[in-house]
mmCIF file of C-alpha atoms in Angstrom:
data_model
loop_
_atom_site.group_PDB
_atom_site.id
_atom_site.type_symbol
_atom_site.label_atom_id
_atom_site.label_comp_id
_atom_site.label_asym_id
_atom_site.label_seq_id
_atom_site.Cartn_x
_atom_site.Cartn_y
_atom_site.Cartn_z
ATOM 1 C CA MET A 1 13.756 33.805 16.337
ATOM 2 C CA PRO A 2 11.337 33.753 19.210
ATOM 3 C CA ASP A 3 10.800 30.516 21.945
ATOM 4 C CA GLU A 4 8.433 28.888 19.474
ATOM 5 C CA GLY A 5 12.337 28.284 17.532
ATOM 6 C CA LEU A 6 10.490 28.993 14.293
ATOM 7 C CA PRO A 7 10.810 32.075 11.899
ATOM 8 C CA GLU A 8 8.392 35.237 13.231
ATOM 9 C CA GLY A 9 5.758 34.826 10.190
ATOM 10 C CA ILE A 10 6.504 30.861 8.724
ATOM 11 C CA VAL A 11 3.535 30.392 10.699
ATOM 12 C CA THR A 12 0.911 32.228 13.315
ATOM 13 C CA ARG A 13 -0.942 32.028 16.013
ATOM 14 C CA THR A 14 -3.919 30.939 14.249
ATOM 15 C CA GLU A 15 -1.643 28.368 12.353
ATOM 16 C CA LEU A 16 0.136 27.299 15.646
ATOM 17 C CA ALA A 17 -3.082 27.311 17.671
ATOM 18 C CA GLU A 18 -4.652 24.199 15.279
ATOM 19 C CA LEU A 19 -1.690 22.964 15.166
ATOM 20 C CA ALA A 20 -1.649 22.917 18.660
ATOM 21 C CA GLY A 21 -5.407 21.100 19.104
ATOM 22 C CA LEU A 22 -4.414 18.069 16.855
ATOM 23 C CA PHE A 23 -0.924 17.435 18.257
ATOM 24 C CA ASP A 24 -2.940 17.497 21.686
ATOM 25 C CA GLN A 25 -5.806 14.960 19.905
ATOM 26 C CA PHE A 26 -3.088 12.136 18.895
ATOM 27 C CA GLU A 27 1.081 12.863 21.453
ATOM 28 C CA PHE A 28 -1.267 12.763 24.420
ATOM 29 C CA ALA A 29 -4.349 10.684 23.295
ATOM 30 C CA PHE A 30 -5.783 8.275 26.022
ATOM 31 C CA ASP A 31 -5.515 5.097 22.606
ATOM 32 C CA PRO A 32 -3.249 6.124 20.558
ATOM 33 C CA PHE A 33 -4.434 3.474 17.687
ATOM 34 C CA SER A 34 -8.148 5.275 18.245
ATOM 35 C CA LEU A 35 -9.733 6.427 14.866
ATOM 36 C CA SER A 36 -9.681 9.660 15.917
ATOM 37 C CA ALA A 37 -6.049 9.976 17.169
ATOM 38 C CA ARG A 38 -5.364 8.365 13.858
ATOM 39 C CA GLU A 39 -7.228 11.352 12.216
ATOM 40 C CA ALA A 40 -5.694 14.233 13.892
ATOM 41 C CA GLU A 41 -2.127 13.485 13.211
ATOM 42 C CA SER A 42 -2.973 12.935 9.145
ATOM 43 C CA ARG A 43 -4.759 16.556 9.748
ATOM 44 C CA PHE A 44 -1.504 17.469 11.248
ATOM 45 C CA ASP A 45 0.477 15.790 9.295
ATOM 46 C CA ASP A 46 -1.033 17.355 5.788
ATOM 47 C CA LEU A 47 -1.475 21.124 7.495
ATOM 48 C CA THR A 48 2.829 20.514 8.678
ATOM 49 C CA ARG A 49 3.133 19.791 5.161
ATOM 50 C CA ALA A 50 1.417 22.336 3.318
ATOM 51 C CA LEU A 51 3.116 24.979 5.916
ATOM 52 C CA PHE A 52 5.879 23.739 4.442
ATOM 53 C CA ASP A 53 5.215 23.688 0.820
ATOM 54 C CA ASN A 54 3.818 26.974 0.821
ATOM 55 C CA LYS A 55 6.249 29.003 3.228
ATOM 56 C CA VAL A 56 9.161 27.319 4.141
ATOM 57 C CA ALA A 57 10.425 25.905 1.377
ATOM 58 C CA LEU A 58 10.446 29.044 -0.667
ATOM 59 C CA ALA A 59 11.937 31.190 1.911
ATOM 60 C CA PHE A 60 14.260 28.800 3.084
ATOM 61 C CA PRO A 61 15.388 26.745 0.800
ATOM 62 C CA GLY A 62 18.378 25.314 3.289
ATOM 63 C CA VAL A 63 15.093 23.914 5.428
ATOM 64 C CA ASP A 64 14.794 20.088 4.671
ATOM 65 C CA TYR A 65 10.961 19.288 6.418
ATOM 66 C CA ALA A 66 12.106 16.704 8.941
ATOM 67 C CA LEU A 67 13.589 19.776 10.612
ATOM 68 C CA PHE A 68 10.805 21.937 10.177
ATOM 69 C CA TYR A 69 8.097 19.086 10.934
ATOM 70 C CA CYS A 70 10.097 18.500 14.765
ATOM 71 C CA ARG A 71 9.942 21.927 15.024
ATOM 72 C CA VAL A 72 6.328 22.376 14.694
ATOM 73 C CA ARG A 73 6.682 19.314 17.139
ATOM 74 C CA PHE A 74 7.962 21.607 19.983
ATOM 75 C CA ALA A 75 6.436 24.490 19.357
ATOM 76 C CA CYS A 76 3.049 23.003 19.331
ATOM 77 C CA ARG A 77 4.692 21.331 22.929
ATOM 78 C CA ILE A 78 5.129 24.641 24.574
ATOM 79 C CA TYR A 79 2.038 26.373 23.233
ATOM 80 C CA LEU A 80 0.405 23.426 25.042
ATOM 81 C CA ARG A 81 2.260 24.400 28.397
ATOM 82 C CA LYS A 82 1.315 27.183 27.921
ATOM 83 C CA ASN A 83 -1.733 27.702 27.263
ATOM 84 C CA SER A 84 -3.238 24.434 29.300
ATOM 85 C CA PRO A 85 -4.716 25.226 32.551
ATOM 86 C CA SER A 86 -3.310 24.846 35.888
#
């Protein structure tokens, strides 16, 4: 398993980059109740649910959505830490 904590191939680098960008917009927003932060969180949730329904639920029937969602958030934090300018 890669250091992001997701089985390899389940979430592509491109998908993770998109999710991390959305995660950054709402998790670290100056105003978490702003329209842009809420829209980013909604889009993040929609993409995470779609990935789960289309990939994880089929390949790993024993994994529930809550666990996958937490893993994706963790992977986004790692991605942002590794790819943010120092």
